[in-house]
Short mmCIF file of C-alpha atoms and ligand atoms in Angstrom, two decimals:
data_model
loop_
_atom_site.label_atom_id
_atom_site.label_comp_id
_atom_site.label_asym_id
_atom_site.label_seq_id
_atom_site.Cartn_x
_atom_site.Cartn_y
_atom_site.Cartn_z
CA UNK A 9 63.88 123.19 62.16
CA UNK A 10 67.07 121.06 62.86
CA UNK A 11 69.74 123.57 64.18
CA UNK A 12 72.92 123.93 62.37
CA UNK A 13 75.51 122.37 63.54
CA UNK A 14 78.74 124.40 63.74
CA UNK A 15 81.30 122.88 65.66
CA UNK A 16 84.67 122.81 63.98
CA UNK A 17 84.69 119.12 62.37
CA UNK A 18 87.10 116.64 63.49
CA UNK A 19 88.42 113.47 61.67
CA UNK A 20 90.82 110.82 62.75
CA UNK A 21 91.18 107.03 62.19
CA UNK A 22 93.30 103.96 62.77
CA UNK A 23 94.38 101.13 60.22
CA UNK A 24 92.68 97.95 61.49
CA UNK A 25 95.85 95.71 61.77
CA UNK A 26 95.52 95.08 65.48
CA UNK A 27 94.46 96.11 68.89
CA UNK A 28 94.94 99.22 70.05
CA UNK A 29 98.01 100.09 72.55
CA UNK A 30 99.45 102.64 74.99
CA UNK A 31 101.27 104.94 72.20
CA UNK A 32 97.82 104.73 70.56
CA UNK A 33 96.27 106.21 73.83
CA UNK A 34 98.61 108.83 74.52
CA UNK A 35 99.22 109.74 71.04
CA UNK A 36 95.53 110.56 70.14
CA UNK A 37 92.59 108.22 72.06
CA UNK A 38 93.27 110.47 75.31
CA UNK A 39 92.55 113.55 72.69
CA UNK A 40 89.51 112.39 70.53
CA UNK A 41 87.95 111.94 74.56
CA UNK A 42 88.23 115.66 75.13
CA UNK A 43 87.32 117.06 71.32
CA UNK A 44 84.31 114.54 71.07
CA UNK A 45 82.68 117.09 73.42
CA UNK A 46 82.74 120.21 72.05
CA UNK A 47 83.85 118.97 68.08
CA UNK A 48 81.80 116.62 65.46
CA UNK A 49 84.07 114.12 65.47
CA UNK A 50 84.41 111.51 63.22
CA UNK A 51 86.47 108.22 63.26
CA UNK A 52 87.44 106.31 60.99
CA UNK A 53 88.27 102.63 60.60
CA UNK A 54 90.77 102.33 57.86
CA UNK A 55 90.17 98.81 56.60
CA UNK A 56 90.89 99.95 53.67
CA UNK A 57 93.87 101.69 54.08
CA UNK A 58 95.11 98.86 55.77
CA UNK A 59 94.26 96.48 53.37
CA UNK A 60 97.32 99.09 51.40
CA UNK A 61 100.07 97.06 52.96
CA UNK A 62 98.11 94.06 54.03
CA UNK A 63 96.73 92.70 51.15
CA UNK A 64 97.83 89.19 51.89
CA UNK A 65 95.91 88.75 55.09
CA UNK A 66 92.45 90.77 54.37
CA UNK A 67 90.76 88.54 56.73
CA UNK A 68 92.73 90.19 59.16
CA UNK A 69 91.90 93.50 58.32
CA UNK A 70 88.39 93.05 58.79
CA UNK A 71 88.63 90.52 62.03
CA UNK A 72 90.16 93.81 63.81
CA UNK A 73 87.71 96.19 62.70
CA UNK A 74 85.93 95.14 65.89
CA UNK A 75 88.91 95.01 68.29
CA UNK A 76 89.91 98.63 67.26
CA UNK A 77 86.07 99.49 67.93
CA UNK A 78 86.33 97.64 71.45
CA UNK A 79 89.07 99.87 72.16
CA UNK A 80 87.36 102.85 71.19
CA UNK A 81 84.33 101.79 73.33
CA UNK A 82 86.31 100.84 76.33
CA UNK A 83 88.61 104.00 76.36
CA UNK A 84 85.52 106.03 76.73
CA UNK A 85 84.77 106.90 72.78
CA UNK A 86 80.69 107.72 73.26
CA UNK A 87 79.00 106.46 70.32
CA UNK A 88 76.52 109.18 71.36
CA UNK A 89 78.72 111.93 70.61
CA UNK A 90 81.45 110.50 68.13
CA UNK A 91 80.74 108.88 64.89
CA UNK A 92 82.72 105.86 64.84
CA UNK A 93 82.25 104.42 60.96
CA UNK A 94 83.98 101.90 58.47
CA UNK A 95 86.17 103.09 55.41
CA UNK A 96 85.48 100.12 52.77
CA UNK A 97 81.60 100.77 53.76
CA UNK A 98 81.93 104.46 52.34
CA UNK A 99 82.10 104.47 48.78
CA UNK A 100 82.11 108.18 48.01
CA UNK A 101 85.77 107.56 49.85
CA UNK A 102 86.66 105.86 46.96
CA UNK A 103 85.00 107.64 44.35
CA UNK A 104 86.81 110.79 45.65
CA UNK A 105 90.31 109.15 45.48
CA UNK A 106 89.56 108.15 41.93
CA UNK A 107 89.72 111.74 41.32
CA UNK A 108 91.66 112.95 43.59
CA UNK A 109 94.28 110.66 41.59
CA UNK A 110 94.14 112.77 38.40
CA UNK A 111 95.33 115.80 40.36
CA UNK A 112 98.45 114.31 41.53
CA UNK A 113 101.54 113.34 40.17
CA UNK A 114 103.44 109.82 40.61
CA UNK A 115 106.75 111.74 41.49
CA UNK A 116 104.62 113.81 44.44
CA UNK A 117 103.57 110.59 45.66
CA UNK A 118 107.18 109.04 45.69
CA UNK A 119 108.14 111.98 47.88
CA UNK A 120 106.22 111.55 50.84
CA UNK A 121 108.78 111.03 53.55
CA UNK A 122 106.04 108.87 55.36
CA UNK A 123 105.17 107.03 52.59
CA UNK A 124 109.09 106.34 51.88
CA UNK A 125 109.77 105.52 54.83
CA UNK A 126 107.14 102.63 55.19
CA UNK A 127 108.46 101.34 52.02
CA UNK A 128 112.16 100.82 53.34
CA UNK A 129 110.33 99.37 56.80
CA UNK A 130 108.10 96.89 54.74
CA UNK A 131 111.00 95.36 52.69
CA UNK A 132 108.85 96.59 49.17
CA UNK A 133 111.77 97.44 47.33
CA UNK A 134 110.53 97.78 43.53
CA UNK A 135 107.58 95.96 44.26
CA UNK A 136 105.26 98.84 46.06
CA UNK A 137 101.78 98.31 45.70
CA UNK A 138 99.57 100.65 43.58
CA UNK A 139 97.59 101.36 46.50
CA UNK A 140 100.13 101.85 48.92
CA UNK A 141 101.95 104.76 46.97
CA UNK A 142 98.43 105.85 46.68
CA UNK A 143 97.01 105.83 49.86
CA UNK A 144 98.13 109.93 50.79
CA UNK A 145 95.36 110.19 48.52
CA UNK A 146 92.98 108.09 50.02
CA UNK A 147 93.55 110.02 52.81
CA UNK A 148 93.20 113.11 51.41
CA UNK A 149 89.45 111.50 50.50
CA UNK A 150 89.00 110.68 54.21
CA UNK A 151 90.00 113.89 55.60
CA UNK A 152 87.75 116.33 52.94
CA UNK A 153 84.73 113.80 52.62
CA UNK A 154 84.11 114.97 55.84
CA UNK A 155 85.36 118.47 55.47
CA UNK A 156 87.58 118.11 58.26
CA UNK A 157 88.67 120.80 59.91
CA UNK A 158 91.55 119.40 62.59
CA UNK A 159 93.12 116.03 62.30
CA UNK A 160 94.82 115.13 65.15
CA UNK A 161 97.66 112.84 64.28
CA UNK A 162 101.23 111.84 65.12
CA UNK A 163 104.11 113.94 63.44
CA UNK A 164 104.54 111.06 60.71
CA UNK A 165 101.00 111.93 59.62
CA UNK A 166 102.11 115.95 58.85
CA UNK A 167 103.17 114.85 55.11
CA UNK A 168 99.70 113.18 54.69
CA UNK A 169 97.96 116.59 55.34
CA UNK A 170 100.09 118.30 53.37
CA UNK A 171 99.39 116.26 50.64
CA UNK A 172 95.76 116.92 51.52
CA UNK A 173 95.68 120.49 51.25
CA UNK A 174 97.35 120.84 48.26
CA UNK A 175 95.07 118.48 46.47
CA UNK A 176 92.17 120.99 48.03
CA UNK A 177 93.86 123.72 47.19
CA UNK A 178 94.42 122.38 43.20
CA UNK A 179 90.70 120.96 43.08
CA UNK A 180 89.20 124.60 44.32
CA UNK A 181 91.47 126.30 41.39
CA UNK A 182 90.09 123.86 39.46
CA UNK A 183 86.50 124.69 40.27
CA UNK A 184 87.28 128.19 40.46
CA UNK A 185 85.73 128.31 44.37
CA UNK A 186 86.68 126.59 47.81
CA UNK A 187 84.57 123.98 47.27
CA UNK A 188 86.59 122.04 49.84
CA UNK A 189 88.33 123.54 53.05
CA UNK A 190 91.67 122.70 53.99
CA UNK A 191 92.75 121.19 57.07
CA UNK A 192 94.92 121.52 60.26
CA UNK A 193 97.35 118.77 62.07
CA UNK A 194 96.79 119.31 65.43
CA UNK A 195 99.69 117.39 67.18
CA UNK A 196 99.42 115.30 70.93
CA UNK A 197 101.87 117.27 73.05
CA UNK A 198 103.21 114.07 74.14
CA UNK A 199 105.01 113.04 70.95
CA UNK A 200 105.32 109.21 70.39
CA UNK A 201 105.49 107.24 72.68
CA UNK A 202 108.93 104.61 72.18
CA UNK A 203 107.94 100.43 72.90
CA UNK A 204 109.46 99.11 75.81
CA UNK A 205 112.56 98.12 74.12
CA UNK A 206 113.36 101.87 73.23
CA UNK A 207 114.40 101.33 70.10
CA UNK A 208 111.60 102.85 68.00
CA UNK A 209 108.15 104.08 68.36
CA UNK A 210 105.36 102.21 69.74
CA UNK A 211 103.89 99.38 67.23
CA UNK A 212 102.61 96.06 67.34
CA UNK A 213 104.25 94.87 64.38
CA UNK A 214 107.70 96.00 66.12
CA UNK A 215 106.87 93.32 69.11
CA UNK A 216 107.52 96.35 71.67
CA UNK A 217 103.75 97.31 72.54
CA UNK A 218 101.64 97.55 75.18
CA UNK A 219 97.89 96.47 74.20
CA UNK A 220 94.88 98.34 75.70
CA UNK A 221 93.05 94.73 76.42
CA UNK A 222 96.74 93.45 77.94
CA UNK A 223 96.31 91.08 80.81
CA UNK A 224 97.84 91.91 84.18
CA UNK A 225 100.66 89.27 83.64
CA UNK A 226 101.37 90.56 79.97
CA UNK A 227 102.04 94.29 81.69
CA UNK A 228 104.07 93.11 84.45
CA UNK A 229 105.72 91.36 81.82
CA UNK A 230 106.62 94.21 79.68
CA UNK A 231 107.42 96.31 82.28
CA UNK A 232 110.01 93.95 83.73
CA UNK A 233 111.21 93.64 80.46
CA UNK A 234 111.46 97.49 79.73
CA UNK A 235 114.81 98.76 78.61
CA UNK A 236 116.22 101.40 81.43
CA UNK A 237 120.08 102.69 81.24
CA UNK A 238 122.34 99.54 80.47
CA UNK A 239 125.00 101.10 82.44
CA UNK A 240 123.36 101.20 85.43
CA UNK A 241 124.42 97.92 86.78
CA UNK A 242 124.19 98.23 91.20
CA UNK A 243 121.55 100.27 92.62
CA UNK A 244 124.28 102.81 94.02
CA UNK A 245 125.59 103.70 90.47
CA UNK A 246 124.06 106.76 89.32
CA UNK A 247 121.97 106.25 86.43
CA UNK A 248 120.35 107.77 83.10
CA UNK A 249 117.06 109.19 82.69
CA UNK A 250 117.18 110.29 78.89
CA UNK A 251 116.36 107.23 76.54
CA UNK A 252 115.28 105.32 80.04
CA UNK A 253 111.94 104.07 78.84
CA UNK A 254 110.29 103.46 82.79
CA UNK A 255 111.12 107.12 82.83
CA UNK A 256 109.42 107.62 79.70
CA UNK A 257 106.51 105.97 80.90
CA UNK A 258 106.17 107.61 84.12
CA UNK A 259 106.38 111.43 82.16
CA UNK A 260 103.60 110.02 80.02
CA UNK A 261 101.37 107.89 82.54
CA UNK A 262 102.11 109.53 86.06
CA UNK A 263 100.12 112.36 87.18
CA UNK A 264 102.48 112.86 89.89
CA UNK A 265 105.17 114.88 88.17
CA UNK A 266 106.87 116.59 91.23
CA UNK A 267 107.39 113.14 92.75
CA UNK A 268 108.46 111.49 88.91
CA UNK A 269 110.64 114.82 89.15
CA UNK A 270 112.49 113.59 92.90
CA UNK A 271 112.63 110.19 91.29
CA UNK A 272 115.05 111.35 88.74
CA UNK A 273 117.01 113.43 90.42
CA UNK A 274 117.46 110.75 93.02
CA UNK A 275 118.38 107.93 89.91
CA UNK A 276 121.14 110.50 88.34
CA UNK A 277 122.51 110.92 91.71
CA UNK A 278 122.88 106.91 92.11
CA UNK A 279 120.89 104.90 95.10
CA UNK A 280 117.71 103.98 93.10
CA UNK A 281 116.86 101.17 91.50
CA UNK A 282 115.07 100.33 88.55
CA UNK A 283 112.67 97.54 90.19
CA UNK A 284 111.46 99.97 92.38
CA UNK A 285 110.68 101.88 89.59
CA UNK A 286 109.26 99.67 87.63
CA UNK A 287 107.17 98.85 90.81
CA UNK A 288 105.72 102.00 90.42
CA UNK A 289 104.60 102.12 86.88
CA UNK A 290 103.62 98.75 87.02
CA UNK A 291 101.34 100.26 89.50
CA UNK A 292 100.68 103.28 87.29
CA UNK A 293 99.77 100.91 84.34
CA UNK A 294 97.48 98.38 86.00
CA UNK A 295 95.22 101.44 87.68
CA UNK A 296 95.34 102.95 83.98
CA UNK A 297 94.56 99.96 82.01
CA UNK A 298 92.46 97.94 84.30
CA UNK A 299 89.00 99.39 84.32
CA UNK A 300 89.46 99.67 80.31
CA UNK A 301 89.90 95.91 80.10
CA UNK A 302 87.20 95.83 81.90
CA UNK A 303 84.63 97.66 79.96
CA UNK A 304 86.28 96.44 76.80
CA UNK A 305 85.20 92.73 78.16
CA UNK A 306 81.56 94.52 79.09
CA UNK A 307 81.78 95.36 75.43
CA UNK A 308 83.15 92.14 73.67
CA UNK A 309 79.90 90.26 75.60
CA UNK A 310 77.73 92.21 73.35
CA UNK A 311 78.79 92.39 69.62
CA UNK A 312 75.42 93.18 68.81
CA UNK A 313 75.46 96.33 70.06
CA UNK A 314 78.96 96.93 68.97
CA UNK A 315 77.40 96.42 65.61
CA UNK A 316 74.86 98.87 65.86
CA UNK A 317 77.36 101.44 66.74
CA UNK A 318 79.10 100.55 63.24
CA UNK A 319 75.77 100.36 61.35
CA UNK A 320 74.79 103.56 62.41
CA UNK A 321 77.47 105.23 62.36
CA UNK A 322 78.85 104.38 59.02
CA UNK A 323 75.15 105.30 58.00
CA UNK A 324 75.92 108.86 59.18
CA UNK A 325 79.02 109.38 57.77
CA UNK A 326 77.58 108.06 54.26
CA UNK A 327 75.04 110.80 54.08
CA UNK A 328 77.88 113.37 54.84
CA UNK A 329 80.67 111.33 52.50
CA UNK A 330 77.98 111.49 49.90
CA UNK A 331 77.00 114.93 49.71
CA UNK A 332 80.70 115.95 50.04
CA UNK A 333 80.70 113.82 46.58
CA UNK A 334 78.00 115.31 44.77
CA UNK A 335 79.04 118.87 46.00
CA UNK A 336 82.78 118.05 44.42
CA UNK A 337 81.12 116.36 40.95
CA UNK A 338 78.90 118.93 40.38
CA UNK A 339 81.52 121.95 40.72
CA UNK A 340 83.85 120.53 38.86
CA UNK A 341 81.01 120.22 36.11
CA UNK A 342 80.74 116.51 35.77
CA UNK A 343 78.36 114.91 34.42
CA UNK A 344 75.27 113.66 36.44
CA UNK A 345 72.34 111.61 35.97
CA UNK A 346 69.95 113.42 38.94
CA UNK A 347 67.76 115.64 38.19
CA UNK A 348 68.48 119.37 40.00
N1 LIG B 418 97.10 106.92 58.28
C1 LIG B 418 96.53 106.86 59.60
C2 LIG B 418 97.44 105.96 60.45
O1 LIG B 418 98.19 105.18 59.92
C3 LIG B 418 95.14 106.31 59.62
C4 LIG B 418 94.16 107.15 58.86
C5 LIG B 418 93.43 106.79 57.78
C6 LIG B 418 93.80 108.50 59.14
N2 LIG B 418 92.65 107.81 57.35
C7 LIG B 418 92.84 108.86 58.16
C8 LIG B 418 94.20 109.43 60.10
C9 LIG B 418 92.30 110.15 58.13
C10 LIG B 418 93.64 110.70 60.07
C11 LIG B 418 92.69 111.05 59.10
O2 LIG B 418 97.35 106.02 61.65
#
């Protein structure tokens, strides 16, 4: 008798554009490590939501499938306990946000903050992909294939499980029982982590990250480079911790938080200067990111194995993506060819 599993159900995933960074790790890997143990956690990597605003470089899409799943491995993401699986390989993911589509509207969709948002950022104008207004509703697909429970996202995500519950919650009326549960943002207490510029949030595309695989030289780099408080021109001026990114860091990456506590109190008061700082979360960063670079590399010697983890678990998830399917079809009174 296989005993029934009843851990709350956790789903998360990550577009496949690029590595992984430090606002990636703070924001949710550093979670997913401590709900993998006592959750059934799924992750998911959206290739094919990506592919919503990247259809012009697919190649890239898929290339990064396994750098994202490097990063995974080499933050300490255990294959034995999370399900790490591939969106374009799940087809009841689509299936779902075929119908999923007929119980939305096109003006719902063009509210989505998020979703607005991205369009301004990605220059689309009039021109917005089908799939891009769309994906919300991919998502939606993601999150109840799985019957998700808790997503743990950043705050930009909220409007996507909105969007996701009230499909559920339409769908169930539909079927006249809660054939599908809804789900629960569950937020990193951190908040988003800002690039080292400090002029937005954390992204690759924005030229202001911090990789996971970064080199030594590429973090010294960036952390010499890190915006502080442009006023605070000679050591003995007193100087500004709010929008000072090293101090941003240091909350985020240094355990210490007495000492990070002295260290501002001592920079307001004037006599501190940022290289020392930055001394000291270079220092944070390279302890931090080192051994990960280093198992990622243990990792990236054997894509074979890397492969398995993606073969088998894409194979779980299909069995549960499947079933959710079927479960959905059938109560809405579709049509199927299978006999009961
Ligand atoms: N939209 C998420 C992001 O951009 C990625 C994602 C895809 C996701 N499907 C998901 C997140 C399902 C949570 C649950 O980061």
């Amino acid at each position: 008798m296989p005993i029934i599993d009843t851990r709350p159900i956790v789903l998360t995933g990550d577009r496949t554009t690029g590595p992984l960074h430090l606002g990636h790790y703070v924001g949710s890997l550093k979670s997913r490590l401590v709900l993998q143990d006592d959750h059934r956690q799924f992750i998911l990597l959206a290739d094919a939501q990506a592919l919503t605003d990247n259809a012009d470089d697919p190649g890239r899409v898929g290339r990064n499938i396994m750098e994202v799943a490097l990063d995974y491995l080499a933050v300490g993401i255990d294959p034995e306990k999370s399900v790490i699986c591939v969106q374009s390989c799940l087809p009841a993911l689509c299936e779902l946000t075929m119908l999923f589509l007929n119980y939305v509207t096109v003006s719902r969709l063009e509210r989505n903050p998020t979703v607005k948002q991205e369009i301004v950022q990605r220059g689309f104008q009039r021109d917005i992909p089908a799939g891009f207004l769309c994906y919300p509703v991919a998502q939606a697909a993601d999150i109840t294939a799985f019957k998700a429970a808790v997503v743990p996202v950043g705050e930009d995500q909220l409007p996507m499980i909105e969007q996701s519950n009230e499909i559920v919650r339409r769908l169930n009326r539909q079927a006249g029982r809660e054939v599908l549960p809804e789900a629960r943002a569950l937020i990193s207490s951190v908040g988003r982590l800002p690039g080292i510029d400090g002029r937005s949030k954390m992204s690759k595309s924005a030229g202001n990250a911090i990789a996971l695989s970064a080199t030594p030289a590429q973090i010294a780099e960036a952390v010499q480079g890190m915006f502080t408080d442009p006023d605070h021109l000679r050591v003995s001026d007193p100087g500004r911790v709010e929008g000072n990114v090293v101090f941003t860091y240091l909350d985020a990456f240094d355990e210490n938080h007495d000492e990070i506590e002295e260290l501002k109190a001592h920079y307001r008061r004037g006599g501190l200067g940022d290289a020392a700082l930055k001394r000291r979360l270079d220092d944070c960063l390279q302890a931090l990111l080192g051994p990960i670079r280093e198992r990622r590399a243990e990792f990236a010697r054997r894509p074979d194995f890397v492969m398995d983890v993606l073969r088998a678990g894409t194979g779980r998830a299909s069995k549960v993506t499947e079933t959710t399917l079927d479960e959905v079809k059938s109560a809405l009174g579709m049509f199927g060819l299978r006999q009961a």
